[in-house]
Amino acid sequence: MSVGVLALQGSFHEHLAALGKLGVKGFLVRKPEQLEGISGLIIPGGESTTIARLAEYHNFIRALREFSNKGQPIWGTCAGLIFLANKAVGQKEGGQELIGGLDCTVHRNFFGSQLNSFETELPVPELVAKEGGPKTFRAIFIRAPAIIEAGPSVEILAEYSLPSKESKEMCSDSANEEKSQGEKVIIAVKQGHLLATAFHPELTSDTRWHSYFLKMVCDSEHTTSACIGSKEDPERIQHSPQQRDLPIFQQTEGLSFEL
């Protein structure tokens, strides 16, 4: 299995580290021709406008759309979610180019600015059903988007309930000001060969979302039995509550990435 990680900007090293924990060697994709021969692609979190502009500069947009149109699995995290959406609102002046494919509308900065970033224990019943492990996932939201509309073909994998105080103070944007206590917003979806999360699984030690995506890659290659073990596999890496999440990636020079 060969899985690429788009390495134009953002947390691509952290995704490589997570794949490595599952015994899969990831490949950094910096040129359109590097999409040839890979089985799946991860578009990491980062600054969505910057990633889009770099993708345009390096002639990636058309290549990424062709890759998706072939039915190749793609997973977008945070900025990657925005990139995969058919429509995005709350963008910077002039907008940005999108790959599209996900039948949804994404609000770019639904949860507010960088100062409004947060972590939460997120109920993930769909993930648990496929991957086992704890009933919640430690989700890290960094200036995060949210899906405000989803089409009928989109499978909702996770939602976040907005506390009343949080809905008023955590997010200054008008898209969230109208949300009431207990109202849910969509933050993880799957549609065919596309997977998207508004948060950053690559910044935790819990590899279940990566395992979930790798199984999607396996299914597309019709080699599921030779891929990542099922939830009954005792050797599969599970998240430990006692395990410190960060830093999960360390450079050879000894510098570590921390929030």
GROMACS .gro file of C-alpha atoms in nm:
model
  259
    1MET     CA    1   0.000   0.000   0.000
    2SER     CA    2   0.133   0.344  -0.092
    3VAL     CA    3  -0.034   0.643   0.070
    4GLY     CA    4   0.063   0.997  -0.021
    5VAL     CA    5   0.041   1.306   0.198
    6LEU     CA    6   0.007   1.640   0.020
    7ALA     CA    7   0.310   1.835   0.140
    8LEU     CA    8   0.252   2.191   0.023
    9GLN     CA    9   0.188   2.332   0.371
   10GLY     CA   10   0.048   2.215   0.705
   11SER     CA   11   0.084   1.910   0.929
   12PHE     CA   12   0.204   1.657   0.672
   13HIS     CA   13   0.492   1.528   0.888
   14GLU     CA   14   0.248   1.442   1.166
   15HIS     CA   15   0.038   1.236   0.925
   16LEU     CA   16   0.350   1.048   0.814
   17ALA     CA   17   0.427   0.969   1.178
   18ALA     CA   18   0.074   0.835   1.237
   19LEU     CA   19   0.094   0.616   0.925
   20GLY     CA   20   0.429   0.487   1.046
   21LYS     CA   21   0.272   0.376   1.375
   22LEU     CA   22   0.042   0.155   1.169
   23GLY     CA   23   0.330   0.008   0.971
   24VAL     CA   24   0.256   0.205   0.655
   25LYS     CA   25   0.520   0.419   0.489
   26GLY     CA   26   0.371   0.745   0.367
   27PHE     CA   27   0.507   0.947   0.076
   28LEU     CA   28   0.530   1.324   0.059
   29VAL     CA   29   0.355   1.454  -0.252
   30ARG     CA   30   0.494   1.788  -0.372
   31LYS     CA   31   0.447   1.752  -0.749
   32PRO     CA   32   0.138   1.651  -0.951
   33GLU     CA   33   0.321   1.362  -1.116
   34GLN     CA   34   0.382   1.208  -0.772
   35LEU     CA   35   0.011   1.127  -0.754
   36GLU     CA   36   0.070   0.852  -1.006
   37GLY     CA   37   0.115   0.513  -0.844
   38ILE     CA   38  -0.020   0.599  -0.498
   39SER     CA   39  -0.330   0.425  -0.362
   40GLY     CA   40  -0.468   0.705  -0.147
   41LEU     CA   41  -0.400   1.066  -0.049
   42ILE     CA   42  -0.421   1.266   0.273
   43ILE     CA   43  -0.466   1.644   0.251
   44PRO     CA   44  -0.344   1.776   0.588
   45GLY     CA   45  -0.461   2.060   0.805
   46GLY     CA   46  -0.297   2.396   0.762
   47GLU     CA   47  -0.398   2.732   0.614
   48SER     CA   48  -0.658   2.652   0.350
   49THR     CA   49  -0.605   2.961   0.136
   50THR     CA   50  -0.228   2.907   0.135
   51ILE     CA   51  -0.265   2.541   0.039
   52ALA     CA   52  -0.508   2.635  -0.240
   53ARG     CA   53  -0.277   2.903  -0.378
   54LEU     CA   54   0.025   2.674  -0.367
   55ALA     CA   55  -0.181   2.401  -0.535
   56GLU     CA   56  -0.272   2.643  -0.813
   57TYR     CA   57   0.088   2.760  -0.846
   58HIS     CA   58   0.216   2.403  -0.880
   59ASN     CA   59  -0.067   2.303  -1.120
   60PHE     CA   60  -0.213   2.061  -0.865
   61ILE     CA   61  -0.584   2.144  -0.890
   62ARG     CA   62  -0.654   1.958  -1.214
   63ALA     CA   63  -0.435   1.663  -1.109
   64LEU     CA   64  -0.611   1.634  -0.772
   65ARG     CA   65  -0.954   1.644  -0.937
   66GLU     CA   66  -0.850   1.374  -1.182
   67PHE     CA   67  -0.715   1.165  -0.893
   68SER     CA   68  -1.048   1.199  -0.712
   69ASN     CA   69  -1.254   1.134  -1.025
   70LYS     CA   70  -1.080   0.799  -1.060
   71GLY     CA   71  -1.228   0.701  -0.724
   72GLN     CA   72  -0.897   0.710  -0.540
   73PRO     CA   73  -0.950   0.753  -0.162
   74ILE     CA   74  -0.877   1.101  -0.027
   75TRP     CA   75  -0.891   1.216   0.334
   76GLY     CA   76  -0.896   1.585   0.418
   77THR     CA   77  -0.833   1.709   0.771
   78CYS     CA   78  -0.936   2.064   0.870
   79ALA     CA   79  -0.809   2.268   0.572
   80GLY     CA   80  -0.828   1.948   0.369
   81LEU     CA   81  -1.200   1.927   0.448
   82ILE     CA   82  -1.248   2.275   0.302
   83PHE     CA   83  -1.049   2.177  -0.006
   84LEU     CA   84  -1.273   1.873  -0.071
   85ALA     CA   85  -1.607   2.051  -0.027
   86ASN     CA   86  -1.823   2.148  -0.322
   87LYS     CA   87  -1.889   2.485  -0.161
   88ALA     CA   88  -1.717   2.693   0.107
   89VAL     CA   89  -1.839   3.011   0.279
   90GLY     CA   90  -1.656   3.254   0.504
   91GLN     CA   91  -1.357   3.258   0.273
   92LYS     CA   92  -1.106   3.541   0.239
   93GLU     CA   93  -1.169   3.806  -0.024
   94GLY     CA   94  -1.131   3.654  -0.368
   95GLY     CA   95  -1.216   3.304  -0.246
   96GLN     CA   96  -1.008   2.997  -0.319
   97GLU     CA   97  -1.005   2.710  -0.563
   98LEU     CA   98  -1.163   2.387  -0.437
   99ILE     CA   99  -1.116   2.028  -0.552
  100GLY     CA  100  -1.478   1.949  -0.471
  101GLY     CA  101  -1.643   1.609  -0.462
  102LEU     CA  102  -1.799   1.625  -0.117
  103ASP     CA  103  -2.166   1.717  -0.146
  104CYS     CA  104  -2.154   1.966   0.138
  105THR     CA  105  -2.114   2.332   0.228
  106VAL     CA  106  -1.831   2.412   0.467
  107HIS     CA  107  -1.791   2.724   0.676
  108ARG     CA  108  -1.421   2.803   0.667
  109ASN     CA  109  -1.375   2.947   1.019
  110PHE     CA  110  -1.692   2.826   1.187
  111PHE     CA  111  -1.530   2.793   1.530
  112GLY     CA  112  -1.361   3.132   1.522
  113SER     CA  113  -1.001   3.249   1.518
  114GLN     CA  114  -0.679   3.083   1.628
  115LEU     CA  115  -0.750   3.200   1.984
  116ASN     CA  116  -1.073   2.999   1.982
  117SER     CA  117  -0.896   2.668   1.918
  118PHE     CA  118  -0.994   2.393   2.162
  119GLU     CA  119  -0.986   2.020   2.243
  120THR     CA  120  -1.277   1.797   2.337
  121GLU     CA  121  -1.366   1.433   2.395
  122LEU     CA  122  -1.579   1.361   2.091
  123PRO     CA  123  -1.829   1.071   2.079
  124VAL     CA  124  -1.743   0.862   1.771
  125PRO     CA  125  -1.983   0.565   1.755
  126GLU     CA  126  -1.925   0.506   1.383
  127LEU     CA  127  -1.547   0.497   1.433
  128VAL     CA  128  -1.578   0.267   1.735
  129ALA     CA  129  -1.799   0.028   1.537
  130LYS     CA  130  -1.524  -0.013   1.278
  131GLU     CA  131  -1.208   0.033   1.484
  132GLY     CA  132  -1.299  -0.045   1.844
  133GLY     CA  133  -1.119   0.136   2.126
  134PRO     CA  134  -1.255   0.409   2.356
  135LYS     CA  135  -1.603   0.548   2.292
  136THR     CA  136  -1.463   0.899   2.247
  137PHE     CA  137  -1.184   1.054   2.046
  138ARG     CA  138  -0.966   1.343   2.167
  139ALA     CA  139  -1.043   1.592   1.890
  140ILE     CA  140  -0.822   1.898   1.840
  141PHE     CA  141  -0.987   2.194   1.666
  142ILE     CA  142  -0.751   2.465   1.543
  143ARG     CA  143  -0.931   2.760   1.379
  144ALA     CA  144  -1.155   2.486   1.256
  145PRO     CA  145  -1.425   2.466   0.989
  146ALA     CA  146  -1.759   2.289   1.019
  147ILE     CA  147  -2.006   2.145   0.772
  148ILE     CA  148  -2.325   2.351   0.774
  149GLU     CA  149  -2.505   2.160   0.497
  150ALA     CA  150  -2.464   1.801   0.377
  151GLY     CA  151  -2.630   1.620   0.087
  152PRO     CA  152  -2.822   1.293   0.116
  153SER     CA  153  -2.528   1.085  -0.009
  154VAL     CA  154  -2.300   1.210   0.270
  155GLU     CA  155  -2.257   0.979   0.570
  156ILE     CA  156  -2.221   1.171   0.896
  157LEU     CA  157  -1.952   1.013   1.113
  158ALA     CA  158  -1.930   1.265   1.397
  159GLU     CA  159  -2.106   1.576   1.526
  160TYR     CA  160  -2.022   1.832   1.793
  161SER     CA  161  -2.284   1.970   2.033
  162LEU     CA  162  -2.248   2.342   2.096
  163PRO     CA  163  -2.283   2.451   2.460
  164SER     CA  164  -2.483   2.775   2.488
  165LYS     CA  165  -2.193   2.977   2.632
  166GLU     CA  166  -1.952   2.837   2.378
  167SER     CA  167  -2.186   2.918   2.092
  168LYS     CA  168  -2.178   3.287   2.187
  169GLU     CA  169  -1.821   3.333   2.306
  170MET     CA  170  -1.615   3.068   2.131
  171CYS     CA  171  -1.720   3.175   1.784
  172SER     CA  172  -1.774   3.532   1.682
  173ASP     CA  173  -1.883   3.445   1.330
  174SER     CA  174  -2.247   3.499   1.236
  175ALA     CA  175  -2.276   3.139   1.116
  176ASN     CA  176  -2.240   3.020   1.473
  177GLU     CA  177  -2.412   3.303   1.660
  178GLU     CA  178  -2.751   3.157   1.570
  179LYS     CA  179  -2.666   2.814   1.711
  180SER     CA  180  -2.844   2.727   2.034
  181GLN     CA  181  -2.749   2.508   2.327
  182GLY     CA  182  -2.722   2.144   2.234
  183GLU     CA  183  -2.746   2.207   1.861
  184LYS     CA  184  -2.508   1.989   1.664
  185VAL     CA  185  -2.271   2.073   1.384
  186ILE     CA  186  -2.118   1.814   1.151
  187ILE     CA  187  -1.743   1.770   1.187
  188ALA     CA  188  -1.666   1.433   1.021
  189VAL     CA  189  -1.815   1.279   0.706
  190LYS     CA  190  -1.764   1.012   0.444
  191GLN     CA  191  -1.895   1.005   0.090
  192GLY     CA  192  -1.782   0.717  -0.126
  193HIS     CA  193  -1.403   0.741  -0.159
  194LEU     CA  194  -1.383   1.073   0.030
  195LEU     CA  195  -1.329   1.114   0.406
  196ALA     CA  196  -1.315   1.448   0.586
  197THR     CA  197  -1.265   1.565   0.945
  198ALA     CA  198  -1.278   1.922   1.076
  199PHE     CA  199  -1.028   1.837   1.351
  200HIS     CA  200  -0.669   1.709   1.357
  201PRO     CA  201  -0.636   1.333   1.433
  202GLU     CA  202  -0.269   1.353   1.330
  203LEU     CA  203  -0.194   1.561   1.642
  204THR     CA  204  -0.293   1.282   1.880
  205SER     CA  205  -0.159   0.937   1.958
  206ASP     CA  206  -0.493   0.778   1.864
  207THR     CA  207  -0.449   0.626   1.518
  208ARG     CA  208  -0.804   0.501   1.465
  209TRP     CA  209  -0.896   0.760   1.201
  210HIS     CA  210  -0.581   0.675   1.008
  211SER     CA  211  -0.665   0.306   1.036
  212TYR     CA  212  -1.019   0.383   0.916
  213PHE     CA  213  -0.881   0.562   0.609
  214LEU     CA  214  -0.632   0.286   0.535
  215LYS     CA  215  -0.919   0.038   0.525
  216MET     CA  216  -1.088   0.265   0.269
  217VAL     CA  217  -0.769   0.247   0.063
  218CYS     CA  218  -0.761  -0.129   0.103
  219ASP     CA  219  -1.123  -0.161  -0.008
  220SER     CA  220  -1.051   0.045  -0.318
  221GLU     CA  221  -0.761  -0.187  -0.399
  222HIS     CA  222  -0.968  -0.500  -0.319
  223THR     CA  223  -0.696  -0.618  -0.081
  224THR     CA  224  -0.866  -0.570   0.254
  225SER     CA  225  -0.740  -0.899   0.399
  226ALA     CA  226  -0.381  -0.790   0.350
  227CYS     CA  227  -0.425  -0.451   0.513
  228ILE     CA  228  -0.456  -0.304   0.860
  229GLY     CA  229  -0.587  -0.549   1.118
  230SER     CA  230  -0.948  -0.543   1.232
  231LYS     CA  231  -1.058  -0.419   1.573
  232GLU     CA  232  -1.013  -0.772   1.707
  233ASP     CA  233  -0.642  -0.760   1.620
  234PRO     CA  234  -0.458  -0.733   1.954
  235GLU     CA  235  -0.149  -0.597   1.783
  236ARG     CA  236  -0.324  -0.293   1.638
  237ILE     CA  237  -0.219   0.032   1.802
  238GLN     CA  238  -0.485   0.171   2.036
  239HIS     CA  239  -0.504   0.504   2.212
  240SER     CA  240  -0.401   0.498   2.575
  241PRO     CA  241  -0.551   0.765   2.805
  242GLN     CA  242  -0.221   0.775   2.993
  243GLN     CA  243  -0.023   0.840   2.677
  244ARG     CA  244   0.079   1.201   2.611
  245ASP     CA  245  -0.043   1.311   2.271
  246LEU     CA  246   0.219   1.573   2.180
  247PRO     CA  247   0.472   1.589   2.034
  248ILE     CA  248   0.405   1.292   1.806
  249PHE     CA  249   0.664   1.385   1.545
  250GLN     CA  250   1.030   1.461   1.600
  251GLN     CA  251   1.274   1.583   1.339
  252THR     CA  252   1.611   1.417   1.296
  253GLU     CA  253   1.773   1.740   1.414
  254GLY     CA  254   1.601   1.693   1.747
  255LEU     CA  255   1.342   1.969   1.705
  256SER     CA  256   0.987   1.877   1.800
  257PHE     CA  257   0.655   2.023   1.694
  258GLU     CA  258   0.421   2.127   1.972
  259LEU     CA  259   0.105   2.337   1.984
   0.00000   0.00000   0.00000
